[in-house]
Each structure stands twice: as C-alpha cells, then as structure tokens.
mmCIF file of C-alpha atoms and ligand atoms in Angstrom:
data_model
loop_
_atom_site.group_PDB
_atom_site.id
_atom_site.type_symbol
_atom_site.label_atom_id
_atom_site.label_comp_id
_atom_site.label_asym_id
_atom_site.label_seq_id
_atom_site.Cartn_x
_atom_site.Cartn_y
_atom_site.Cartn_z
ATOM 1 C CA MET A 525 0.000 0.000 0.000
ATOM 2 C CA ASN A 526 1.189 3.511 -0.600
ATOM 3 C CA ILE A 527 1.288 5.942 2.284
ATOM 4 C CA LYS A 528 -2.065 7.486 1.431
ATOM 5 C CA SER A 529 -4.039 4.267 1.363
ATOM 6 C CA LYS A 530 -2.131 3.086 4.428
ATOM 7 C CA LEU A 531 -3.251 6.167 6.313
ATOM 8 C CA CYS A 532 -6.816 5.814 5.072
ATOM 9 C CA PHE A 533 -6.884 2.212 6.203
ATOM 10 C CA ALA A 534 -5.463 3.125 9.570
ATOM 11 C CA ILE A 535 -7.976 5.964 10.005
ATOM 12 C CA PHE A 536 -10.733 3.559 9.087
ATOM 13 C CA CYS A 537 -9.535 1.128 11.761
ATOM 14 C CA GLY A 538 -9.338 3.959 14.265
ATOM 15 C CA LEU A 539 -12.921 4.979 13.510
ATOM 16 C CA MET A 540 -14.093 1.404 13.836
ATOM 17 C CA LEU A 541 -12.512 1.201 17.267
ATOM 18 C CA CYS A 542 -14.115 4.461 18.326
ATOM 19 C CA SER A 543 -17.539 3.370 17.152
ATOM 20 C CA PHE A 544 -17.597 0.330 19.388
ATOM 21 C CA PRO A 545 -15.791 1.376 22.556
ATOM 22 C CA SER A 546 -18.023 -0.557 24.925
ATOM 23 C CA LEU A 547 -17.557 -3.733 22.954
ATOM 24 C CA ALA A 548 -13.811 -3.319 22.903
ATOM 25 C CA GLN A 549 -13.760 -2.557 26.607
ATOM 26 C CA LYS A 550 -15.922 -5.322 27.917
ATOM 27 C CA THR A 551 -15.003 -8.419 25.992
ATOM 28 C CA ASP A 552 -11.274 -8.050 25.480
ATOM 29 C CA LYS A 553 -8.330 -7.875 27.777
ATOM 30 C CA PHE A 554 -6.488 -4.610 28.105
ATOM 31 C CA LYS A 555 -3.692 -5.056 25.567
ATOM 32 C CA VAL A 556 -0.392 -3.385 26.249
ATOM 33 C CA VAL A 557 2.322 -3.339 23.597
ATOM 34 C CA LEU A 558 5.726 -2.873 25.208
ATOM 35 C CA ASP A 559 8.330 -1.643 22.764
ATOM 36 C CA ALA A 560 11.968 -1.973 23.824
ATOM 37 C CA GLY A 561 13.778 0.596 21.697
ATOM 38 C CA HIS A 562 16.653 -0.396 19.370
ATOM 39 C CA GLY A 563 18.279 -3.851 19.436
ATOM 40 C CA GLY A 564 20.344 -6.245 17.383
ATOM 41 C CA VAL A 565 23.969 -7.261 17.136
ATOM 42 C CA GLY A 566 26.631 -7.020 14.457
ATOM 43 C CA LYS A 567 26.186 -5.306 11.124
ATOM 44 C CA GLY A 568 22.713 -3.809 10.922
ATOM 45 C CA GLY A 569 22.319 -3.984 14.690
ATOM 46 C CA ASP A 570 21.355 -0.856 16.603
ATOM 47 C CA PRO A 571 22.627 -0.408 20.161
ATOM 48 C CA GLY A 572 20.977 3.014 20.567
ATOM 49 C CA ALA A 573 22.989 5.356 22.770
ATOM 50 C CA VAL A 574 26.206 3.926 24.250
ATOM 51 C CA ARG A 575 27.678 5.949 27.115
ATOM 52 C CA ASN A 576 29.542 5.251 30.333
ATOM 53 C CA GLY A 577 29.870 1.623 29.313
ATOM 54 C CA VAL A 578 26.090 1.141 29.116
ATOM 55 C CA LYS A 579 24.195 0.250 25.961
ATOM 56 C CA GLU A 580 20.725 1.718 25.630
ATOM 57 C CA LYS A 581 19.298 -1.382 23.907
ATOM 58 C CA ASP A 582 20.176 -3.521 26.957
ATOM 59 C CA VAL A 583 18.553 -1.202 29.508
ATOM 60 C CA ASN A 584 15.466 -0.803 27.298
ATOM 61 C CA LEU A 585 15.035 -4.556 26.974
ATOM 62 C CA ALA A 586 15.691 -5.352 30.639
ATOM 63 C CA VAL A 587 13.194 -2.758 31.885
ATOM 64 C CA THR A 588 10.633 -3.776 29.237
ATOM 65 C CA LEU A 589 10.777 -7.441 30.270
ATOM 66 C CA LYS A 590 10.441 -6.478 33.933
ATOM 67 C CA ILE A 591 7.370 -4.310 33.234
ATOM 68 C CA GLY A 592 5.878 -7.186 31.257
ATOM 69 C CA LYS A 593 6.504 -9.664 34.041
ATOM 70 C CA ILE A 594 4.614 -7.475 36.513
ATOM 71 C CA LEU A 595 1.700 -6.794 34.153
ATOM 72 C CA GLU A 596 1.374 -10.443 33.131
ATOM 73 C CA LYS A 597 0.204 -11.220 36.669
ATOM 74 C CA TYR A 598 -3.017 -9.330 35.975
ATOM 75 C CA ASN A 599 -5.803 -11.487 34.583
ATOM 76 C CA ASP A 600 -7.297 -8.659 32.601
ATOM 77 C CA ILE A 601 -4.081 -7.481 30.941
ATOM 78 C CA GLU A 602 -2.424 -9.002 27.907
ATOM 79 C CA VAL A 603 1.185 -8.025 27.334
ATOM 80 C CA LEU A 604 2.693 -8.028 23.852
ATOM 81 C CA TYR A 605 6.283 -7.244 22.945
ATOM 82 C CA THR A 606 7.833 -5.861 19.768
ATOM 83 C CA ARG A 607 10.998 -7.673 20.828
ATOM 84 C CA LYS A 608 11.895 -9.966 23.727
ATOM 85 C CA THR A 609 15.492 -10.576 22.725
ATOM 86 C CA ASP A 610 18.433 -8.644 21.333
ATOM 87 C CA VAL A 611 17.207 -8.372 17.744
ATOM 88 C CA PHE A 612 16.783 -5.534 15.282
ATOM 89 C CA VAL A 613 13.178 -4.531 14.611
ATOM 90 C CA PRO A 614 12.566 -1.885 11.925
ATOM 91 C CA LEU A 615 10.863 1.193 13.313
ATOM 92 C CA ASP A 616 7.748 0.947 11.142
ATOM 93 C CA LYS A 617 7.098 -2.658 12.203
ATOM 94 C CA ARG A 618 6.576 -1.617 15.829
ATOM 95 C CA PRO A 619 3.383 0.480 15.464
ATOM 96 C CA LYS A 620 2.170 -1.841 12.702
ATOM 97 C CA TYR A 621 2.293 -4.731 15.135
ATOM 98 C CA ALA A 622 0.378 -2.752 17.779
ATOM 99 C CA ASN A 623 -2.292 -1.792 15.235
ATOM 100 C CA LYS A 624 -2.629 -5.353 13.994
ATOM 101 C CA GLU A 625 -3.104 -6.579 17.558
ATOM 102 C CA LYS A 626 -5.580 -3.742 18.292
ATOM 103 C CA ALA A 627 -3.574 -2.824 21.354
ATOM 104 C CA ASN A 628 -5.068 -0.425 23.890
ATOM 105 C CA ILE A 629 -1.774 1.357 24.511
ATOM 106 C CA PHE A 630 1.722 1.471 23.021
ATOM 107 C CA VAL A 631 4.641 2.115 25.375
ATOM 108 C CA SER A 632 8.103 2.611 23.900
ATOM 109 C CA ILE A 633 11.061 2.403 26.288
ATOM 110 C CA HIS A 634 14.291 4.360 25.666
ATOM 111 C CA CYS A 635 17.227 6.040 27.374
ATOM 112 C CA ASN A 636 18.424 9.552 26.772
ATOM 113 C CA SER A 637 21.871 10.727 25.818
ATOM 114 C CA VAL A 638 23.299 14.174 25.088
ATOM 115 C CA ASP A 639 26.828 15.526 24.561
ATOM 116 C CA ASN A 640 26.686 17.534 27.774
ATOM 117 C CA THR A 641 27.258 15.184 30.723
ATOM 118 C CA ARG A 642 25.218 17.256 33.226
ATOM 119 C CA PRO A 643 21.520 16.743 32.325
ATOM 120 C CA PHE A 644 19.729 13.911 34.107
ATOM 121 C CA GLY A 645 16.166 12.829 34.821
ATOM 122 C CA THR A 646 13.158 11.254 33.187
ATOM 123 C CA GLU A 647 10.940 12.554 30.426
ATOM 124 C CA THR A 648 7.980 11.024 28.634
ATOM 125 C CA TYR A 649 6.966 12.001 25.125
ATOM 126 C CA VAL A 650 3.763 12.051 23.149
ATOM 127 C CA LEU A 651 3.640 12.788 19.446
ATOM 128 C CA GLY A 652 3.488 16.484 18.745
ATOM 129 C CA VAL A 653 5.518 19.556 17.920
ATOM 130 C CA ALA A 654 8.720 19.941 19.914
ATOM 131 C CA LYS A 655 8.660 23.044 22.067
ATOM 132 C CA ASP A 656 12.377 23.164 22.834
ATOM 133 C CA LYS A 657 15.670 22.302 21.174
ATOM 134 C CA HIS A 658 16.344 19.299 23.394
ATOM 135 C CA SER A 659 13.054 17.587 22.472
ATOM 136 C CA LEU A 660 13.834 18.175 18.811
ATOM 137 C CA GLU A 661 17.303 16.642 19.174
ATOM 138 C CA VAL A 662 16.048 13.594 21.094
ATOM 139 C CA ALA A 663 13.434 12.853 18.431
ATOM 140 C CA LYS A 664 16.082 13.262 15.730
ATOM 141 C CA ARG A 665 18.387 10.812 17.473
ATOM 142 C CA GLU A 666 15.664 8.255 18.171
ATOM 143 C CA ASN A 667 14.376 8.515 14.589
ATOM 144 C CA SER A 668 17.859 8.158 13.068
ATOM 145 C CA VAL A 669 17.673 4.385 13.485
ATOM 146 C CA ILE A 670 15.786 4.252 10.167
ATOM 147 C CA PHE A 671 19.048 4.872 8.314
ATOM 148 C CA LEU A 672 19.957 1.269 9.133
ATOM 149 C CA GLU A 673 16.933 0.100 7.181
ATOM 150 C CA GLU A 674 16.816 -0.460 3.457
ATOM 151 C CA ASN A 675 14.531 1.758 1.384
ATOM 152 C CA TYR A 676 13.985 4.076 4.286
ATOM 153 C CA GLU A 677 13.177 6.971 1.938
ATOM 154 C CA GLU A 678 10.324 4.965 0.545
ATOM 155 C CA LYS A 679 9.151 3.507 3.848
ATOM 156 C CA TYR A 680 9.102 6.819 5.677
ATOM 157 C CA GLN A 681 7.891 8.998 2.857
ATOM 158 C CA GLY A 682 7.494 12.637 3.684
ATOM 159 C CA TYR A 683 9.897 12.396 6.601
ATOM 160 C CA ASP A 684 12.855 14.750 6.606
ATOM 161 C CA PRO A 685 15.542 13.281 8.917
ATOM 162 C CA ASN A 686 16.871 16.745 9.711
ATOM 163 C CA ASN A 687 13.467 17.974 10.700
ATOM 164 C CA PRO A 688 11.608 15.565 13.000
ATOM 165 C CA GLU A 689 8.646 17.910 12.937
ATOM 166 C CA SER A 690 7.985 16.842 9.343
ATOM 167 C CA VAL A 691 6.426 13.824 11.058
ATOM 168 C CA VAL A 692 3.743 16.060 12.437
ATOM 169 C CA GLY A 693 2.244 16.712 9.034
ATOM 170 C CA LEU A 694 1.377 13.032 8.974
ATOM 171 C CA MET A 695 0.104 12.726 12.520
ATOM 172 C CA LEU A 696 -3.560 12.510 11.601
ATOM 173 C CA LEU A 697 -4.014 9.402 13.658
ATOM 174 C CA GLN A 698 -2.361 10.248 16.930
ATOM 175 C CA GLY A 699 -4.333 13.487 17.161
ATOM 176 C CA GLU A 700 -7.368 11.563 18.283
ATOM 177 C CA TYR A 701 -5.456 9.796 21.025
ATOM 178 C CA LYS A 702 -3.372 12.702 22.168
ATOM 179 C CA ASN A 703 -5.290 13.482 25.355
ATOM 180 C CA GLN A 704 -5.204 9.849 26.433
ATOM 181 C CA SER A 705 -1.492 9.678 25.618
ATOM 182 C CA ILE A 706 -0.847 12.740 27.760
ATOM 183 C CA LEU A 707 -2.797 11.219 30.675
ATOM 184 C CA LEU A 708 -0.737 8.036 30.498
ATOM 185 C CA ALA A 709 2.537 9.952 30.133
ATOM 186 C CA SER A 710 1.612 12.134 33.119
ATOM 187 C CA ALA A 711 0.820 9.113 35.270
ATOM 188 C CA ILE A 712 4.238 7.662 34.494
ATOM 189 C CA GLN A 713 6.138 10.889 35.146
ATOM 190 C CA LYS A 714 4.213 11.362 38.396
ATOM 191 C CA ASN A 715 5.259 7.922 39.649
ATOM 192 C CA PHE A 716 8.901 8.501 38.693
ATOM 193 C CA THR A 717 8.878 11.752 40.622
ATOM 194 C CA ASN A 718 6.736 10.939 43.657
ATOM 195 C CA ASN A 719 7.812 7.362 44.294
ATOM 196 C CA LEU A 720 11.350 7.188 42.949
ATOM 197 C CA LYS A 721 12.377 10.827 43.418
ATOM 198 C CA ARG A 722 13.830 10.915 39.911
ATOM 199 C CA ASN A 723 14.406 14.350 38.445
ATOM 200 C CA ASP A 724 11.194 15.219 36.590
ATOM 201 C CA ARG A 725 11.841 16.722 33.139
ATOM 202 C CA GLY A 726 8.153 16.466 32.351
ATOM 203 C CA VAL A 727 5.737 15.314 29.687
ATOM 204 C CA LYS A 728 6.906 16.587 26.313
ATOM 205 C CA GLU A 729 6.006 16.511 22.662
ATOM 206 C CA ALA A 730 8.141 15.774 19.617
ATOM 207 C CA GLY A 731 7.975 14.180 16.188
ATOM 208 C CA TYR A 732 8.630 10.502 16.823
ATOM 209 C CA LEU A 733 8.279 8.200 13.855
ATOM 210 C CA VAL A 734 7.579 5.224 16.113
ATOM 211 C CA LEU A 735 4.546 6.969 17.626
ATOM 212 C CA ARG A 736 3.248 8.425 14.375
ATOM 213 C CA ASP A 737 1.366 5.431 13.036
ATOM 214 C CA CYS A 738 -0.037 4.122 16.300
ATOM 215 C CA ALA A 739 -3.843 3.922 16.230
ATOM 216 C CA MET A 740 -4.051 4.058 20.031
ATOM 217 C CA PRO A 741 -2.640 6.155 22.884
ATOM 218 C CA ALA A 742 1.130 5.943 22.464
ATOM 219 C CA ILE A 743 4.035 7.249 24.502
ATOM 220 C CA LEU A 744 7.816 7.108 24.498
ATOM 221 C CA ILE A 745 9.595 7.029 27.849
ATOM 222 C CA GLU A 746 13.164 8.262 28.253
ATOM 223 C CA LEU A 747 14.147 6.473 31.473
ATOM 224 C CA GLY A 748 17.157 8.670 32.150
ATOM 225 C CA PHE A 749 20.440 9.912 30.690
ATOM 226 C CA LEU A 750 23.196 7.436 29.874
ATOM 227 C CA SER A 751 25.400 10.497 29.340
ATOM 228 C CA HIS A 752 25.119 11.270 33.079
ATOM 229 C CA LYS A 753 27.545 9.043 34.973
ATOM 230 C CA GLU A 754 25.457 8.331 38.068
ATOM 231 C CA GLU A 755 22.213 7.995 36.203
ATOM 232 C CA ALA A 756 23.863 5.590 33.748
ATOM 233 C CA ALA A 757 24.926 3.414 36.695
ATOM 234 C CA TYR A 758 21.370 3.528 38.086
ATOM 235 C CA LEU A 759 19.895 2.576 34.697
ATOM 236 C CA ALA A 760 22.292 -0.344 34.379
ATOM 237 C CA SER A 761 21.592 -1.597 37.918
ATOM 238 C CA GLU A 762 19.119 -4.292 38.869
ATOM 239 C CA LYS A 763 17.695 -1.985 41.547
ATOM 240 C CA GLY A 764 17.184 0.900 39.142
ATOM 241 C CA GLN A 765 15.612 -1.300 36.498
ATOM 242 C CA ASN A 766 13.267 -2.935 39.031
ATOM 243 C CA GLU A 767 12.180 0.425 40.432
ATOM 244 C CA LEU A 768 11.559 1.983 37.041
ATOM 245 C CA ALA A 769 9.662 -1.095 35.822
ATOM 246 C CA GLN A 770 7.447 -1.188 38.912
ATOM 247 C CA SER A 771 6.679 2.524 38.600
ATOM 248 C CA ILE A 772 5.738 2.214 34.937
ATOM 249 C CA ALA A 773 3.653 -0.924 35.551
ATOM 250 C CA ASN A 774 1.759 0.791 38.399
ATOM 251 C CA ALA A 775 1.005 3.770 36.195
ATOM 252 C CA ILE A 776 -0.263 1.514 33.403
ATOM 253 C CA VAL A 777 -2.517 -0.389 35.818
ATOM 254 C CA ASN A 778 -3.880 2.871 37.249
ATOM 255 C CA TYR A 779 -4.495 4.180 33.756
ATOM 256 C CA LYS A 780 -6.318 0.974 32.804
ATOM 257 C CA ASN A 781 -8.460 1.095 35.942
ATOM 258 C CA GLU A 782 -9.426 4.664 35.304
ATOM 259 C CA HIS A 783 -10.204 4.317 31.629
ATOM 260 C CA TYR A 784 -11.208 0.722 31.032
ATOM 261 C CA SER A 785 -13.143 -1.716 33.119
ATOM 262 C CA TYR A 786 -13.351 -5.461 33.171
ATOM 263 C CA SER A 787 -14.888 -7.504 35.850
ATOM 264 C CA ASP A 788 -15.821 -11.131 35.611
ATOM 265 C CA SER A 789 -12.594 -12.792 36.568
ATOM 266 C CA PHE A 790 -12.220 -12.146 40.270
ATOM 267 C CA GLU A 791 -13.604 -13.954 43.282
ATOM 268 C CA TYR A 792 -14.348 -12.417 46.663
ATOM 269 C CA ILE A 793 -12.428 -13.684 49.637
ATOM 270 C CA GLY A 794 -13.115 -12.344 53.077
ATOM 271 C CA SER A 795 -16.798 -12.133 53.821
ATOM 272 C CA GLU A 796 -18.775 -8.936 54.048
ATOM 273 C CA ASP A 797 -18.867 -9.671 57.797
ATOM 274 C CA ASN A 798 -15.162 -9.349 57.873
ATOM 275 C CA VAL A 799 -15.478 -5.905 56.364
ATOM 276 C CA HIS A 800 -18.060 -4.698 58.843
ATOM 277 C CA SER A 801 -16.751 -6.356 61.989
ATOM 278 C CA THR A 802 -13.477 -4.461 61.814
ATOM 279 C CA SER A 803 -15.218 -1.229 60.945
ATOM 280 C CA ASN A 804 -14.784 1.497 63.520
ATOM 281 C CA ASN A 805 -14.037 4.633 61.631
ATOM 282 C CA THR A 806 -16.615 7.256 60.867
ATOM 283 C CA ALA A 807 -16.085 7.223 57.111
ATOM 284 C CA SER A 808 -17.391 3.691 56.733
ATOM 285 C CA ASN A 809 -20.012 3.484 59.448
ATOM 286 C CA GLU A 810 -22.739 3.714 56.866
ATOM 287 C CA THR A 811 -24.678 0.611 55.904
ATOM 288 C CA VAL A 812 -23.699 -0.143 52.355
ATOM 289 C CA ASP A 813 -26.481 -0.904 49.905
ATOM 290 C CA ASN A 814 -25.139 -3.539 47.520
ATOM 291 C CA ASN A 815 -27.904 -2.872 45.021
ATOM 292 C CA LYS A 816 -26.267 0.464 44.366
ATOM 293 C CA ALA A 817 -22.743 1.152 43.178
ATOM 294 C CA VAL A 818 -20.194 0.507 45.932
ATOM 295 C CA PHE A 819 -16.980 2.533 46.005
ATOM 296 C CA LYS A 820 -13.794 1.246 47.579
ATOM 297 C CA VAL A 821 -10.221 2.469 47.634
ATOM 298 C CA GLN A 822 -7.735 0.056 46.106
ATOM 299 C CA ILE A 823 -4.582 0.417 48.167
ATOM 300 C CA SER A 824 -2.443 -2.403 46.852
ATOM 301 C CA ALA A 825 -2.192 -5.552 44.784
ATOM 302 C CA SER A 826 0.293 -8.313 45.374
ATOM 303 C CA GLY A 827 0.933 -12.007 45.054
ATOM 304 C CA ASN A 828 0.786 -12.373 48.845
ATOM 305 C CA ASN A 829 -2.409 -13.431 50.561
ATOM 306 C CA LEU A 830 -2.461 -11.216 53.662
ATOM 307 C CA GLU A 831 -4.891 -11.216 56.549
ATOM 308 C CA THR A 832 -7.025 -8.083 56.415
ATOM 309 C CA LYS A 833 -6.044 -6.846 59.872
ATOM 310 C CA PRO A 834 -4.965 -3.224 60.447
ATOM 311 C CA GLN A 835 -1.350 -4.064 61.370
ATOM 312 C CA ASN A 836 -0.845 -5.454 57.845
ATOM 313 C CA PHE A 837 -2.150 -2.213 56.325
ATOM 314 C CA LYS A 838 -0.434 0.648 58.115
ATOM 315 C CA GLY A 839 -3.195 0.754 60.710
ATOM 316 C CA LEU A 840 -6.064 1.053 58.253
ATOM 317 C CA ASN A 841 -9.142 -0.962 59.159
ATOM 318 C CA THR A 842 -12.114 -2.050 57.013
ATOM 319 C CA ILE A 843 -9.806 -3.764 54.580
ATOM 320 C CA SER A 844 -11.321 -6.208 52.101
ATOM 321 C CA LYS A 845 -9.620 -8.248 49.410
ATOM 322 C CA ILE A 846 -10.354 -10.144 46.218
ATOM 323 C CA LYS A 847 -8.308 -12.663 44.280
ATOM 324 C CA ASP A 848 -7.844 -11.635 40.677
ATOM 325 C CA GLY A 849 -5.781 -14.152 38.734
ATOM 326 C CA ASN A 850 -2.562 -14.595 40.675
ATOM 327 C CA LEU A 851 -3.004 -11.303 42.455
ATOM 328 C CA TYR A 852 -4.663 -10.314 45.675
ATOM 329 C CA LYS A 853 -6.168 -6.858 45.553
ATOM 330 C CA TYR A 854 -6.687 -4.998 48.791
ATOM 331 C CA TYR A 855 -9.308 -2.337 49.353
ATOM 332 C CA TYR A 856 -9.881 0.215 52.068
ATOM 333 C CA GLY A 857 -13.420 1.058 53.127
ATOM 334 C CA GLU A 858 -16.644 0.842 51.201
ATOM 335 C CA THR A 859 -19.378 3.344 50.587
ATOM 336 C CA ASN A 860 -22.229 4.192 48.228
ATOM 337 C CA ASP A 861 -21.206 7.828 48.262
ATOM 338 C CA TYR A 862 -18.467 9.015 45.945
ATOM 339 C CA LYS A 863 -17.584 12.017 48.148
ATOM 340 C CA THR A 864 -17.038 9.662 51.091
ATOM 341 C CA ALA A 865 -14.875 7.526 48.824
ATOM 342 C CA GLN A 866 -12.746 10.598 48.086
ATOM 343 C CA ASN A 867 -12.279 11.108 51.830
ATOM 344 C CA LEU A 868 -11.275 7.466 52.195
ATOM 345 C CA LEU A 869 -8.778 7.930 49.373
ATOM 346 C CA GLU A 870 -7.245 10.910 51.165
ATOM 347 C CA GLN A 871 -6.942 8.859 54.367
ATOM 348 C CA ALA A 872 -5.238 6.007 52.488
ATOM 349 C CA LYS A 873 -2.795 8.440 50.865
ATOM 350 C CA GLU A 874 -2.006 10.026 54.225
ATOM 351 C CA LYS A 875 -1.122 6.573 55.531
ATOM 352 C CA GLY A 876 1.382 6.233 52.702
ATOM 353 C CA TYR A 877 -0.601 4.466 49.975
ATOM 354 C CA LYS A 878 0.364 7.067 47.394
ATOM 355 C CA ASP A 879 -0.818 5.038 44.402
ATOM 356 C CA ALA A 880 -4.245 4.319 45.885
ATOM 357 C CA TYR A 881 -7.277 5.019 43.737
ATOM 358 C CA ILE A 882 -11.054 4.671 43.856
ATOM 359 C CA VAL A 883 -12.735 1.652 42.280
ATOM 360 C CA ALA A 884 -16.416 0.897 41.881
ATOM 361 C CA PHE A 885 -18.451 -2.298 41.996
ATOM 362 C CA LYS A 886 -22.015 -2.916 40.953
ATOM 363 C CA GLU A 887 -23.879 -6.180 41.308
ATOM 364 C CA GLY A 888 -20.641 -7.921 42.205
ATOM 365 C CA ARG A 889 -18.801 -6.688 39.121
ATOM 366 C CA GLN A 890 -16.139 -4.054 38.920
ATOM 367 C CA VAL A 891 -17.389 -1.149 36.847
ATOM 368 C CA LYS A 892 -15.944 2.107 35.576
ATOM 369 C CA VAL A 893 -16.061 4.762 38.303
ATOM 370 C CA SER A 894 -17.158 7.429 35.833
ATOM 371 C CA ASP A 895 -20.166 5.288 34.859
ATOM 372 C CA VAL A 896 -21.595 5.137 38.378
ATOM 373 C CA ILE A 897 -20.483 8.399 39.944
ATOM 374 C CA ASN A 898 -23.308 9.985 41.977
HETATM 375 ZN ZN1 LIG B 954 16.388 5.200 22.017
#
C-alpha cells in the first residue's frame, strides 16, 4: 500500500474502534504493547545510545521485560512485545504490530543521551511539535535508526531526517489519542517523581516516527540519561531497572483502571462480615447498599495473601480483598457515596498508599467509576 491508502486504512480502523468502545472494553483484555527501543547485534544492529559503558538497547530490553513480568500477573491485561530478545526490529514494524493486535496502549522504552554530561532525569513524550531544542534533538536521534533500514526513503515517505517535525504533518491518527497519551505519560512521570524521586523533566512533545502510526494512545519514555555518569549506573543496575519497571507498571494499571473496566474474573475472599466487623471509623459506618454502586479504595495488589487486619495495612481498618488471577487486591473502606470515597482515598494516601485510587463495583462486578459516579 502507498502511504495514502495506508493512512486511510489506519484511520478507518481507528474509527471502527471508536464506534464500538463498549464492545472493545468489555469483551477483550487490556492489551499493552511494550516496545523496547533499538536492538540487534553485528552489522545492521542498533545499540541506541552507548555511554559510560552502558548500551541503551540492553537497559530498554531489561526494563521492558520487567514491566511485562509485573503486568502479566493481571488477569485482565495481555502483554505483547515488539521484541523480547536482542534483535533488530525496523521502526515501522513496531506500530504496525500494535495496530494489527488492536492494542489499547503502546509504550516505547528508551534512554536519553546528550553531549553535555550534566543533564539527568526522566521525560515522557507524546507525538506532537517539539517546544524546545532538546526535544527536537532527542526525536532526531531516536528517529535516526531508520538509516539502518533499506529503502527508508520509501518507507518513511514525507519524513525529513533533519526535521523531525515533518512527522507532524502526517500525525492525523495520533491526534485523536493525544489526550489519552498525555494522561498516560503524566501518570508515568508522576510515579517517577513521587515514588522514585527521579528528576522530573516532564511530559513533552516531539515528532517521533515510532509513535506516528499508532492507532491508540502511544508514549515514548526516556528512562534517564546514559550520558550522566550516576544515572547511567542507576539505569544499568538491577535496583534501578526494578524500580523503574514497577513505577511504569503501576502507572499503566492505574491508567487501565481509570479508563477501562473489566470484571468477571475475580472472586471475593473475606466475607462482608469481615469488612463490617473491623469497621470502627466514621467514614465507613454507613450501611452499604449492595444494590447500588459501591466505592472502595484500592490500596495495593500483590501475590501475597495477607490477613485483612490493620497491622498489615499501616493501621487502616475495614480492609477487604479479592483474588484476581494470581493477584490479591486490597481495598480500604466501602461506601455508596463518591464524596465519602474521596475522603477514604485521602486517608489512604495520608497513611502512605500514594498510588491508591477509587474503584467501583455494581452487582458484584467491577465497573468504571465514571459510569456510576453519583
Ligand atoms: Zn532510544
């Protein structure tokens, strides 16, 4: 197909998806495409940035696999990878794969590098027009991988390698998903900053070829600067990679819970009695009507089956739990009133559950909070 018919086809697919959002949301798993940037050995291989003895392709792959491992524990998430080993994948194949699989989100993982050895920190990009010189340069560097591909002029028609913003003229598709992409990017940057205390360089826009053809919310994460000695060591370390992966996975799960809802797979453990018998705080003294929507605050999810007593939950009482796949999800409080749920959320955050969020149930099924808000 030429570029025009390719775009038309992709727009058509995008419209189809938009026309049937409830269908897509209720019957399918939440599909995440994880895209480890660069890859491959020898001639035609692409290590990405190489600084301070660290190769970008290795960090990207290690963190990507760790994110995937965490997300795979969720019953309602399907994780797909553009590469799981050290191989070269042409840039255009990555979004094509995500579109073919009708992924819900596309997350590309990269590391930064600049000549100056001082800058450090994380930044997450969505497709758009670069607003500063750095963003422009990063997009240029990340896009330059296409020169390793044959017929790149033909494959990336209309793209001027010296001007990443030429991509923007072709960004018909991402426009629709831009707000969602920004929400996801913000969630990730927020976790990096609040939980890991990484230097926050913000959510940015630039002309990334890899994001251009994605028919879904799509972001590109720069985990940190390999050109900064200490940050390079952190990025290469097991600890750093685990922390970054957990932060990204948490943000993806939060994003999914806020914007998509699935429900049938979990089973309740811990009787309703258990919930009420331990109840002695004012926020949850109400009698909950299970015929109405019930709000709870999800405070954590883990593979460990914990007793729902306060000492296991930083002193919080009225903890309930469900088993969802291999995970146990723990909730604080329950109420029919959304305002009360917001108070419960504040209490959970004050106790240190910074990633807590409100979930809603109706007739024993988890439902989208925005659908049942009162
Ligand atoms: Zn890269």
